[in-house]
C-alpha positions as protocol buffer text, in pm:
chain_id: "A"
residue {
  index: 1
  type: UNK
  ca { x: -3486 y: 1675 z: 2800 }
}
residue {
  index: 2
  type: UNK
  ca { x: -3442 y: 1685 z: 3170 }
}
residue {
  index: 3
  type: UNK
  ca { x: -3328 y: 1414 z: 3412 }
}
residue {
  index: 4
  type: UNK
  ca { x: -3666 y: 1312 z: 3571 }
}
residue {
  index: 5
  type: UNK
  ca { x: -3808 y: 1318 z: 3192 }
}
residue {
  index: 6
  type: UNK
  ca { x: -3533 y: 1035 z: 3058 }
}
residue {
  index: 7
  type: UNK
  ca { x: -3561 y: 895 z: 3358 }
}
residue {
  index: 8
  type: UNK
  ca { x: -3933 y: 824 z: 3348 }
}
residue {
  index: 9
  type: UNK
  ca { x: -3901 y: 763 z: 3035 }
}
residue {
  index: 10
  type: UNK
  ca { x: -3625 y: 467 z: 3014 }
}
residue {
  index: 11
  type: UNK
  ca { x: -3824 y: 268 z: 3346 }
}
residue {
  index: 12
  type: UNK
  ca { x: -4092 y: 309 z: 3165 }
}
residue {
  index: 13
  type: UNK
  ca { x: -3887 y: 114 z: 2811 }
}
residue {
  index: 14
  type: UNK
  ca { x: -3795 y: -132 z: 3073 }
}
residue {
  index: 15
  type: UNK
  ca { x: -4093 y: -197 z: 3245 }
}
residue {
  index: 16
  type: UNK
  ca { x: -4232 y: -243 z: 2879 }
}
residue {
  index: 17
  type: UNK
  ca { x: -3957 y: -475 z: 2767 }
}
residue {
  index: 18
  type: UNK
  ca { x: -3923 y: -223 z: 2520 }
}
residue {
  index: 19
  type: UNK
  ca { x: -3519 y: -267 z: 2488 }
}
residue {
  index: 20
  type: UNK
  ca { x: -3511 y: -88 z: 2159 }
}
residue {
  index: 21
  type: UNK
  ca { x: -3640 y: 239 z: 2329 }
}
residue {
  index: 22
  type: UNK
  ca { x: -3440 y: 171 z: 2607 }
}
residue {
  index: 23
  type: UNK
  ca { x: -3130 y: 120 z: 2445 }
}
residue {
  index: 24
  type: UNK
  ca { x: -3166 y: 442 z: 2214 }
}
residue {
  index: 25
  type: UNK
  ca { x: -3221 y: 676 z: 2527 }
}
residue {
  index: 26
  type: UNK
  ca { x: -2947 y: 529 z: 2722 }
}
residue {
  index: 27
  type: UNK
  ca { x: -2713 y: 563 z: 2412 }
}
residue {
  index: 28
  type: UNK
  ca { x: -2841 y: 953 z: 2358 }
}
residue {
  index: 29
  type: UNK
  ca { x: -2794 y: 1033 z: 2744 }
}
residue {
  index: 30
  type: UNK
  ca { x: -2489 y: 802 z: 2854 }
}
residue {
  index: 31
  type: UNK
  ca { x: -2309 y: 1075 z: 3000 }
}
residue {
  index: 32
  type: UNK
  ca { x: -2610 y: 1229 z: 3225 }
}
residue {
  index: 33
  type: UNK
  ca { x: -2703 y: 840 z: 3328 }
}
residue {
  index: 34
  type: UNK
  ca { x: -2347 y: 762 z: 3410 }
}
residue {
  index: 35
  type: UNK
  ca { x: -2356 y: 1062 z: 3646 }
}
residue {
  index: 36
  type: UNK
  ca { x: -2644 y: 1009 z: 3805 }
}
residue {
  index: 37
  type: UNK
  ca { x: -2610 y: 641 z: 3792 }
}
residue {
  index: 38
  type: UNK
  ca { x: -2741 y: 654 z: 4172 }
}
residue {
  index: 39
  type: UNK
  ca { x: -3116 y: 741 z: 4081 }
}
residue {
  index: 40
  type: UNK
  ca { x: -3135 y: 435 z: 3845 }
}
residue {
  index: 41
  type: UNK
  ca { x: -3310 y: 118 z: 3947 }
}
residue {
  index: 42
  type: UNK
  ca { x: -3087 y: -210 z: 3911 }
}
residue {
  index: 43
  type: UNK
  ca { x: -3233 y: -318 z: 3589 }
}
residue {
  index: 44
  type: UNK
  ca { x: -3171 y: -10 z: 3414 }
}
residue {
  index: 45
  type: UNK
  ca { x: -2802 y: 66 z: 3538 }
}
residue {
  index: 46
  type: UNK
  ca { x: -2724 y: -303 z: 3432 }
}
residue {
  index: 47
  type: UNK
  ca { x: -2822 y: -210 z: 3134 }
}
residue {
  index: 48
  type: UNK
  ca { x: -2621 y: 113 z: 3158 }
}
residue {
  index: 49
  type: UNK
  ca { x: -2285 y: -35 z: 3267 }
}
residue {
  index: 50
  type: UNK
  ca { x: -2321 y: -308 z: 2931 }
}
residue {
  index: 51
  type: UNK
  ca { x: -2384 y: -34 z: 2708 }
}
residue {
  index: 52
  type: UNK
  ca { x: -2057 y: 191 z: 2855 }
}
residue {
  index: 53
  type: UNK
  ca { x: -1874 y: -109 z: 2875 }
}
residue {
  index: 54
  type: UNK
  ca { x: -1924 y: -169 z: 2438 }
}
residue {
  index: 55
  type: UNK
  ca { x: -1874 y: 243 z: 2398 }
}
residue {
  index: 56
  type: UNK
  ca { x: -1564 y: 184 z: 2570 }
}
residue {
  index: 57
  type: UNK
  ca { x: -1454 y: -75 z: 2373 }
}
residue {
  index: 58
  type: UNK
  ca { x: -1519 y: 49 z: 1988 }
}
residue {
  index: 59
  type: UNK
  ca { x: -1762 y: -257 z: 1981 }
}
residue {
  index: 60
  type: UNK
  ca { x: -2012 y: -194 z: 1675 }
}
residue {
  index: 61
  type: UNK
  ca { x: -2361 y: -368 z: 1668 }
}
residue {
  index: 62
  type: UNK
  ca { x: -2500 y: -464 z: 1357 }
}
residue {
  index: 63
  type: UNK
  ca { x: -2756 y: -288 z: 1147 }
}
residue {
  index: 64
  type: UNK
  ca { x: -3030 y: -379 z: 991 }
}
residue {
  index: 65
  type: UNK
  ca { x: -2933 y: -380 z: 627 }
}
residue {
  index: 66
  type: UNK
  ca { x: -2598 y: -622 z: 794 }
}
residue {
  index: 67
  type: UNK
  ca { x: -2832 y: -804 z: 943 }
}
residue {
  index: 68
  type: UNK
  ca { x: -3032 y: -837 z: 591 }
}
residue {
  index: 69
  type: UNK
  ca { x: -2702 y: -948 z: 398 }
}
residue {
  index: 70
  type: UNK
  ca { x: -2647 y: -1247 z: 689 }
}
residue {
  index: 71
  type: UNK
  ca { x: -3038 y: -1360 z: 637 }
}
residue {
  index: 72
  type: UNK
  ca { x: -2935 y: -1346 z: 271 }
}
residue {
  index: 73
  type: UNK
  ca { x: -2613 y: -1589 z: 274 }
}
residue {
  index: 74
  type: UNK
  ca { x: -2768 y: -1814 z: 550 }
}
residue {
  index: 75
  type: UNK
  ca { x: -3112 y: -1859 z: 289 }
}
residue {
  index: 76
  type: UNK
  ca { x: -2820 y: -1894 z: -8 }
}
residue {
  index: 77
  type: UNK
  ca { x: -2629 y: -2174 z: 190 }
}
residue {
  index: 78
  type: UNK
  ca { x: -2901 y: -2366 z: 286 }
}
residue {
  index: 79
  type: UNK
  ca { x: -3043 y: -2396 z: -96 }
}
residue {
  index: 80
  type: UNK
  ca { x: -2693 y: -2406 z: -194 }
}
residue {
  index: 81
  type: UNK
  ca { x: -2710 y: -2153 z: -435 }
}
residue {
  index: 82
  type: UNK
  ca { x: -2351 y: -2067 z: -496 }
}
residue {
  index: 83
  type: UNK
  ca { x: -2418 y: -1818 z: -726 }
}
residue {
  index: 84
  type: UNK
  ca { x: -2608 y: -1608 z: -485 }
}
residue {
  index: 85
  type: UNK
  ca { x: -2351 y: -1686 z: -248 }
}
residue {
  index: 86
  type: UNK
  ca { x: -2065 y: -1568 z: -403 }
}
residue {
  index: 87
  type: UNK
  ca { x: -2265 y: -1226 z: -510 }
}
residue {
  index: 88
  type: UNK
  ca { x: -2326 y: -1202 z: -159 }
}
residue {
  index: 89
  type: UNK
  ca { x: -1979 y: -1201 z: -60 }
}
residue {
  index: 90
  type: UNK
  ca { x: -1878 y: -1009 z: -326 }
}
residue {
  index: 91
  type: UNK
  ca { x: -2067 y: -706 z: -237 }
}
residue {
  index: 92
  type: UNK
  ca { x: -2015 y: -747 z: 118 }
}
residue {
  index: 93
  type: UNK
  ca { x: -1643 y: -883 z: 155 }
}
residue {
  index: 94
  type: UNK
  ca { x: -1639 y: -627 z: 479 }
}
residue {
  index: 95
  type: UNK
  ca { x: -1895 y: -820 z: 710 }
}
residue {
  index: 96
  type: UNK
  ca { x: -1744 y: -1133 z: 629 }
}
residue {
  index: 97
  type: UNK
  ca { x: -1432 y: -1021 z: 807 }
}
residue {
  index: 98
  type: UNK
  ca { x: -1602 y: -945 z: 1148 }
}
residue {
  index: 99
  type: UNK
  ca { x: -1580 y: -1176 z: 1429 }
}
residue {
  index: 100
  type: UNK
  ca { x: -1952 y: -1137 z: 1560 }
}
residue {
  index: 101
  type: UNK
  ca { x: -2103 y: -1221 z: 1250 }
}
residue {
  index: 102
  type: UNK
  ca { x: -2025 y: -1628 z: 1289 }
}
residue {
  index: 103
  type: UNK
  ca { x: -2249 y: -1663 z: 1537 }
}
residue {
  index: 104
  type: UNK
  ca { x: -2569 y: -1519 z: 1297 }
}
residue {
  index: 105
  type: UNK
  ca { x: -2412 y: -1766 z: 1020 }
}
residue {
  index: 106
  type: UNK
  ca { x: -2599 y: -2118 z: 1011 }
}
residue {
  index: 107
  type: UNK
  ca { x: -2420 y: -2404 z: 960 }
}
residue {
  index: 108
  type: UNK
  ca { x: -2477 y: -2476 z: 589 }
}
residue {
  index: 109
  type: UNK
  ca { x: -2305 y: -2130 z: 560 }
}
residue {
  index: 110
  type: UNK
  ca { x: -2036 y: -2188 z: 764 }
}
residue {
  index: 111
  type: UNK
  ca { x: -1913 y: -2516 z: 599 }
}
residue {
  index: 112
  type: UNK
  ca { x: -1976 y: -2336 z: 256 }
}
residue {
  index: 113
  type: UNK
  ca { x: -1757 y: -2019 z: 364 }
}
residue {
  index: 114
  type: UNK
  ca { x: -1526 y: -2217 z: 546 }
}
residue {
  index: 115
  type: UNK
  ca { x: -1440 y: -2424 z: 207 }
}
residue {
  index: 116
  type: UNK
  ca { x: -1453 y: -2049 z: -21 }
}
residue {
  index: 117
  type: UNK
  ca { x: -1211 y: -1952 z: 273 }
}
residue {
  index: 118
  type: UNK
  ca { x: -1418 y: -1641 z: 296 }
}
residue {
  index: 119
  type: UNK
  ca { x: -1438 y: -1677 z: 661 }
}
């Protein structure tokens, strides 16, 4: 794909509000963008200095099926189905132990995790 193709392209994703796009292009091309970071309009080189900034940093984001398992203990919490909240955990122990899940937990599942000391 050539420059004035992704380029086209990802003003087009953010004229859109079409982040997703926008956010997988960037990710594919960060190298090219970051070199030719002058031919970007603000929006889009905002965009491309947060997602080189979390490259740089190791940071993760989380998928879908993570993002499944936190809809599954928050639902579990607030009906206070323990059961389902401890089979939760238990096949999941991992995403428990991240630090940017808390703020996708809701309350009912923090107070319930906090007192299993699973968070």
């Amino acid at each position: 794909m050539n420059l004035k193709k992704i380029l086209h392209d990802l003003q087009k994703s953010m004229d859109t509000s079409d982040l997703v796009s926008a956010r997988r292009l960037i990710e594919e091309h960060l190298e090219l963008l970051l070199e030719n970071k002058n031919l970007l309009k603000r929006n889009v080189r905002e965009l491309v200095d947060i997602l080189a900034s979390m490259a740089e940093t190791g940071f993760r984001p989380l998928s879908r099926q993570e993002l499944n398992q936190i809809h599954h203990i928050n639902s579990y919490a607030s009906t206070f189905d323990l059961r389902g909240l401890k089979l939760s955990i238990a096949e999941n122990p991992e995403l428990l132990m991240r630090e940017d899940v808390k703020p996708y937990l809701n309350a009912d599942a923090k107070a319930l995790l906090e007192g299993m000391s699973a968070i």
